[in-house]
Short mmCIF file of C-alpha atoms in Angstrom, two decimals:
data_model
loop_
_atom_site.label_atom_id
_atom_site.label_comp_id
_atom_site.label_asym_id
_atom_site.label_seq_id
_atom_site.Cartn_x
_atom_site.Cartn_y
_atom_site.Cartn_z
CA UNK A 1 -17.47 0.84 7.23
CA UNK A 2 -15.14 3.69 8.11
CA UNK A 3 -15.79 7.37 7.40
CA UNK A 4 -12.52 8.96 6.25
CA UNK A 5 -11.36 12.55 5.75
CA UNK A 6 -7.94 13.43 4.27
CA UNK A 7 -5.99 16.63 4.81
CA UNK A 8 -2.48 18.05 4.41
CA UNK A 9 -2.12 18.31 0.65
CA UNK A 10 -0.70 21.35 -1.08
CA UNK A 11 1.92 22.77 -3.41
CA UNK A 12 5.58 21.99 -2.74
CA UNK A 13 8.88 22.31 -4.60
CA UNK A 14 10.70 19.20 -5.78
CA UNK A 15 12.79 17.81 -2.93
CA UNK A 16 10.38 19.11 -0.31
CA UNK A 17 8.14 17.31 2.16
CA UNK A 18 4.47 17.03 3.08
CA UNK A 19 2.57 15.03 5.67
CA UNK A 20 -0.92 13.84 4.82
CA UNK A 21 -3.44 12.90 7.49
CA UNK A 22 -6.54 10.71 7.32
CA UNK A 23 -9.01 10.95 10.19
CA UNK A 24 -11.52 8.14 10.73
CA UNK A 25 -14.78 8.29 12.62
CA UNK A 26 -16.32 5.66 14.86
CA UNK A 27 -14.93 3.20 17.39
CA UNK A 28 -13.61 0.46 15.06
CA UNK A 29 -10.59 2.25 13.53
CA UNK A 30 -8.07 -0.07 15.20
CA UNK A 31 -9.54 -3.06 13.32
CA UNK A 32 -8.95 -1.59 9.84
CA UNK A 33 -6.14 -2.08 7.37
CA UNK A 34 -5.33 1.43 6.12
CA UNK A 35 -3.82 2.44 2.79
CA UNK A 36 -2.99 5.38 0.56
CA UNK A 37 -3.64 5.50 -3.18
CA UNK A 38 -3.11 8.30 -5.68
CA UNK A 39 -4.63 9.26 -9.01
CA UNK A 40 -4.20 11.94 -11.68
CA UNK A 41 -7.13 12.88 -13.97
CA UNK A 42 -7.53 10.37 -16.77
CA UNK A 43 -5.10 7.89 -15.19
CA UNK A 44 -5.61 4.68 -13.24
CA UNK A 45 -5.60 4.70 -9.45
CA UNK A 46 -2.18 3.71 -8.11
CA UNK A 47 -1.26 2.05 -4.82
CA UNK A 48 1.13 4.00 -2.59
CA UNK A 49 1.37 2.45 0.90
CA UNK A 50 -0.51 0.34 3.44
CA UNK A 51 -0.35 -0.51 7.15
CA UNK A 52 -1.90 -3.29 9.23
CA UNK A 53 -4.32 -2.75 12.10
CA UNK A 54 -1.67 -2.65 14.84
CA UNK A 55 0.86 -0.54 12.92
CA UNK A 56 3.50 -3.28 13.18
CA UNK A 57 3.74 -4.00 9.44
CA UNK A 58 3.78 -1.85 6.30
CA UNK A 59 4.38 -2.16 2.57
CA UNK A 60 4.96 0.34 -0.23
CA UNK A 61 4.96 0.88 -3.96
CA UNK A 62 8.49 0.63 -5.34
CA UNK A 63 8.23 4.19 -6.66
CA UNK A 64 7.92 5.65 -3.14
CA UNK A 65 9.94 3.18 -1.05
CA UNK A 66 12.58 4.98 1.00
CA UNK A 67 10.87 8.35 0.55
CA UNK A 68 7.38 7.86 2.00
CA UNK A 69 6.41 6.50 5.42
CA UNK A 70 2.94 5.38 6.47
CA UNK A 71 2.05 5.33 10.17
CA UNK A 72 -1.02 5.32 12.38
CA UNK A 73 -2.13 6.53 15.78
CA UNK A 74 -5.06 4.40 16.86
CA UNK A 75 -5.70 6.55 19.93
CA UNK A 76 -6.40 9.45 17.55
CA UNK A 77 -8.13 7.34 14.86
CA UNK A 78 -5.67 8.77 12.33
CA UNK A 79 -3.30 7.44 9.67
CA UNK A 80 -0.45 9.50 8.22
CA UNK A 81 1.65 9.56 5.08
CA UNK A 82 4.97 11.35 5.50
CA UNK A 83 6.30 12.24 2.04
CA UNK A 84 9.94 13.30 1.70
CA UNK A 85 12.15 14.02 -1.32
CA UNK A 86 9.07 14.74 -3.40
CA UNK A 87 9.29 14.56 -7.19
CA UNK A 88 7.06 16.11 -9.88
CA UNK A 89 5.83 12.60 -10.75
CA UNK A 90 4.35 12.38 -7.24
CA UNK A 91 1.77 14.98 -8.27
CA UNK A 92 -1.70 13.46 -7.86
CA UNK A 93 -4.81 13.46 -5.74
CA UNK A 94 -4.11 11.25 -2.73
CA UNK A 95 -6.85 9.07 -1.25
CA UNK A 96 -7.08 7.32 2.09
CA UNK A 97 -8.67 3.86 2.05
CA UNK A 98 -9.71 1.31 4.68
CA UNK A 99 -10.75 -2.33 4.80
CA UNK A 100 -11.14 -5.06 7.42
CA UNK A 101 -9.25 -7.77 5.51
CA UNK A 102 -7.25 -6.25 2.62
CA UNK A 103 -3.75 -6.34 4.13
CA UNK A 104 -1.25 -7.28 1.42
CA UNK A 105 -3.39 -5.98 -1.43
CA UNK A 106 -2.25 -3.33 -3.92
CA UNK A 107 -5.57 -3.29 -5.76
CA UNK A 108 -7.90 -0.38 -4.99
CA UNK A 109 -11.08 -2.44 -5.40
CA UNK A 110 -10.14 -4.52 -2.33
CA UNK A 111 -10.70 -1.48 -0.09
CA UNK A 112 -14.26 -0.70 0.94
CA UNK A 113 -14.05 2.75 2.56
CA UNK A 114 -12.58 5.86 0.89
CA UNK A 115 -11.97 9.48 1.68
CA UNK A 116 -12.61 12.38 -0.69
CA UNK A 117 -8.92 12.91 -1.50
CA UNK A 118 -6.39 15.70 -1.04
CA UNK A 119 -4.36 17.25 -3.87
CA UNK A 120 -0.56 17.11 -3.86
CA UNK A 121 1.28 19.15 -6.48
CA UNK A 122 5.08 19.04 -6.79
CA UNK A 123 6.72 21.71 -8.94
CA UNK A 124 10.12 21.41 -10.60
#
């Protein structure tokens, strides 16, 4: 199980950019599939992006494709979410998730380890 801590959220104007970071503890980070989900209060958790253990393959929700980029630096035990051209509908709490075998999944219950989340608010 990975121990995850997100950072980088904040308030930004529509059209702006943010980069989220997720730092993992331990020595097994390179083995994990990593993903980002987001959730507003009272709404269902929504898949955003995922990346395989080597960083060679990624996939995205249609709503963020072309605007968001997920990447990872295994030497730093960190995964990133670069968010460009932000829209008010991107406003949510963003969560980092990890699993040993969930690559290809868009379902949050397939991911075992979770961070505490970081808030992203996009104003119009």
